[in-house]
Amino acid sequence: QVQLVESGGGLVQPGGSLRLSCAASGSIFSIYAMGWYRQAPGNQRELIAIITSGGSTTYADSVKGRFTITRDNAKNTVSLQMSSLKPEDTAVYYCNADIRTTLLVRKNDYWGQGTQVTVSS
């Protein structure tokens, strides 16, 4: 069984910074990729950033140049450093992972519980 535990959400003023973290634990053979998604009220969940085990990254156009995703492979942890935050960044942010739990079983739909990020003055 795999669990993703998030931390770091909260309230921040426009232009400020915030760092989110997510740790994967449980029955893990290897992690192919980890990423962050967000969902604002009335909207669909959207991809924000992904990082592979090899270090390749992908960002949504709306956050390029402002957000940075990193991971610690030894600790099975992924972080999202957010800067120059805007009110439109307000959403629930979810951690996601693509994990092989055994040699033959791989799933890409592991999710954290979600953490609220509110950008407001």
mmCIF file of C-alpha atoms in Angstrom:
data_model
loop_
_atom_site.group_PDB
_atom_site.id
_atom_site.type_symbol
_atom_site.label_atom_id
_atom_site.label_comp_id
_atom_site.label_asym_id
_atom_site.label_seq_id
_atom_site.Cartn_x
_atom_site.Cartn_y
_atom_site.Cartn_z
ATOM 1 C CA GLN A 1 0.000 0.000 0.000
ATOM 2 C CA VAL A 2 1.256 3.477 -0.962
ATOM 3 C CA GLN A 3 0.536 6.785 0.733
ATOM 4 C CA LEU A 4 1.321 10.347 -0.351
ATOM 5 C CA VAL A 5 1.475 12.935 2.424
ATOM 6 C CA GLU A 6 1.500 16.655 1.566
ATOM 7 C CA SER A 7 2.464 19.730 3.554
ATOM 8 C CA GLY A 8 3.109 23.440 3.062
ATOM 9 C CA GLY A 9 -0.215 24.906 1.955
ATOM 10 C CA GLY A 10 -1.579 28.123 3.379
ATOM 11 C CA LEU A 11 -2.416 31.788 2.844
ATOM 12 C CA VAL A 12 0.021 34.119 1.096
ATOM 13 C CA GLN A 13 -0.135 37.636 -0.365
ATOM 14 C CA PRO A 14 0.167 38.294 -4.117
ATOM 15 C CA GLY A 15 3.825 38.320 -5.137
ATOM 16 C CA GLY A 16 4.778 36.082 -2.250
ATOM 17 C CA SER A 17 6.270 32.596 -2.154
ATOM 18 C CA LEU A 18 5.245 29.215 -0.829
ATOM 19 C CA ARG A 19 6.802 25.743 -0.854
ATOM 20 C CA LEU A 20 4.792 22.518 -1.030
ATOM 21 C CA SER A 21 6.213 19.093 -0.181
ATOM 22 C CA CYS A 22 4.991 15.535 -0.713
ATOM 23 C CA ALA A 23 6.454 12.306 0.645
ATOM 24 C CA ALA A 24 5.630 8.855 -0.727
ATOM 25 C CA SER A 25 5.780 5.847 1.562
ATOM 26 C CA GLY A 26 4.700 2.211 1.708
ATOM 27 C CA SER A 27 5.271 -0.647 -0.720
ATOM 28 C CA ILE A 28 7.461 1.061 -3.329
ATOM 29 C CA PHE A 29 9.766 -0.710 -5.753
ATOM 30 C CA SER A 30 10.483 2.369 -7.849
ATOM 31 C CA ILE A 31 8.943 5.730 -8.743
ATOM 32 C CA TYR A 32 8.849 6.692 -12.428
ATOM 33 C CA ALA A 33 7.550 10.220 -11.906
ATOM 34 C CA MET A 34 5.945 12.565 -9.405
ATOM 35 C CA GLY A 35 4.003 15.727 -10.033
ATOM 36 C CA TRP A 36 1.636 18.412 -8.874
ATOM 37 C CA TYR A 37 -1.902 19.181 -10.036
ATOM 38 C CA ARG A 38 -4.359 21.825 -8.893
ATOM 39 C CA GLN A 39 -8.109 22.324 -8.945
ATOM 40 C CA ALA A 40 -9.913 25.621 -8.430
ATOM 41 C CA PRO A 41 -13.645 25.787 -7.609
ATOM 42 C CA GLY A 42 -15.717 25.040 -10.709
ATOM 43 C CA ASN A 43 -12.681 23.941 -12.740
ATOM 44 C CA GLN A 44 -11.201 20.589 -13.727
ATOM 45 C CA ARG A 45 -8.017 19.324 -12.151
ATOM 46 C CA GLU A 46 -5.042 20.479 -14.227
ATOM 47 C CA LEU A 47 -1.386 19.520 -14.466
ATOM 48 C CA ILE A 48 1.042 22.030 -12.971
ATOM 49 C CA ALA A 49 4.407 20.251 -13.083
ATOM 50 C CA ILE A 50 5.941 16.773 -13.439
ATOM 51 C CA ILE A 51 9.428 15.475 -12.747
ATOM 52 C CA THR A 52 10.728 12.039 -13.775
ATOM 53 C CA SER A 53 13.196 9.876 -11.890
ATOM 54 C CA GLY A 54 15.832 11.042 -14.373
ATOM 55 C CA GLY A 55 15.172 14.700 -13.615
ATOM 56 C CA SER A 56 13.228 15.752 -16.718
ATOM 57 C CA THR A 57 10.583 18.389 -15.962
ATOM 58 C CA THR A 58 7.369 19.603 -17.568
ATOM 59 C CA TYR A 59 5.465 22.757 -16.573
ATOM 60 C CA ALA A 60 2.117 24.256 -17.423
ATOM 61 C CA ASP A 61 2.454 27.488 -19.404
ATOM 62 C CA SER A 62 0.699 29.405 -16.648
ATOM 63 C CA VAL A 63 3.461 28.679 -14.117
ATOM 64 C CA LYS A 64 6.627 28.557 -16.239
ATOM 65 C CA GLY A 65 9.312 30.800 -14.790
ATOM 66 C CA ARG A 66 7.504 31.078 -11.448
ATOM 67 C CA PHE A 67 7.267 27.510 -10.121
ATOM 68 C CA THR A 68 10.070 24.967 -9.743
ATOM 69 C CA ILE A 69 9.596 21.240 -9.126
ATOM 70 C CA THR A 70 12.337 19.154 -7.511
ATOM 71 C CA ARG A 71 12.626 15.676 -6.025
ATOM 72 C CA ASP A 72 14.800 13.695 -3.650
ATOM 73 C CA ASN A 73 14.877 10.170 -5.062
ATOM 74 C CA ALA A 74 16.474 8.703 -1.944
ATOM 75 C CA LYS A 75 13.648 10.014 0.249
ATOM 76 C CA ASN A 76 10.811 9.573 -2.305
ATOM 77 C CA THR A 77 9.936 13.234 -1.863
ATOM 78 C CA VAL A 78 8.831 15.899 -4.348
ATOM 79 C CA SER A 79 8.581 19.648 -3.727
ATOM 80 C CA LEU A 80 7.048 22.601 -5.541
ATOM 81 C CA GLN A 81 8.635 26.009 -4.949
ATOM 82 C CA MET A 82 6.126 28.698 -5.902
ATOM 83 C CA SER A 83 7.115 32.346 -6.323
ATOM 84 C CA SER A 84 5.501 35.506 -7.710
ATOM 85 C CA LEU A 85 2.161 34.058 -6.691
ATOM 86 C CA LYS A 86 -1.025 35.472 -8.197
ATOM 87 C CA PRO A 87 -4.649 35.321 -7.025
ATOM 88 C CA GLU A 88 -5.392 32.995 -9.956
ATOM 89 C CA ASP A 89 -3.004 30.448 -8.406
ATOM 90 C CA THR A 90 -5.559 29.911 -5.638
ATOM 91 C CA ALA A 91 -6.620 26.252 -5.682
ATOM 92 C CA VAL A 92 -6.340 22.899 -3.957
ATOM 93 C CA TYR A 93 -2.988 21.398 -4.914
ATOM 94 C CA TYR A 94 -2.605 17.616 -5.234
ATOM 95 C CA CYS A 95 0.505 15.449 -5.283
ATOM 96 C CA ASN A 96 0.552 12.618 -7.852
ATOM 97 C CA ALA A 97 2.895 9.674 -8.380
ATOM 98 C CA ASP A 98 3.561 6.973 -10.981
ATOM 99 C CA ILE A 99 4.818 4.027 -8.936
ATOM 100 C CA ARG A 100 5.880 0.427 -9.476
ATOM 101 C CA THR A 101 5.050 -1.487 -6.289
ATOM 102 C CA THR A 102 6.396 -4.828 -7.592
ATOM 103 C CA LEU A 103 8.278 -5.978 -10.679
ATOM 104 C CA LEU A 104 4.973 -6.446 -12.541
ATOM 105 C CA VAL A 105 2.599 -3.867 -11.029
ATOM 106 C CA ARG A 106 2.688 -0.173 -11.971
ATOM 107 C CA LYS A 107 0.060 2.491 -11.357
ATOM 108 C CA ASN A 108 -0.006 6.217 -12.114
ATOM 109 C CA ASP A 109 -3.051 7.250 -10.081
ATOM 110 C CA TYR A 110 -1.667 7.616 -6.575
ATOM 111 C CA TRP A 111 -2.833 10.904 -5.052
ATOM 112 C CA GLY A 112 -2.238 12.950 -1.950
ATOM 113 C CA GLN A 113 -5.065 14.362 0.146
ATOM 114 C CA GLY A 114 -4.751 17.858 -1.324
ATOM 115 C CA THR A 115 -3.617 21.077 0.322
ATOM 116 C CA GLN A 116 -5.253 24.504 0.021
ATOM 117 C CA VAL A 117 -3.231 27.403 -1.390
ATOM 118 C CA THR A 118 -4.880 30.814 -1.145
ATOM 119 C CA VAL A 119 -3.305 33.929 -2.686
ATOM 120 C CA SER A 120 -5.052 37.049 -1.435
ATOM 121 C CA SER A 121 -4.341 40.481 0.005
#
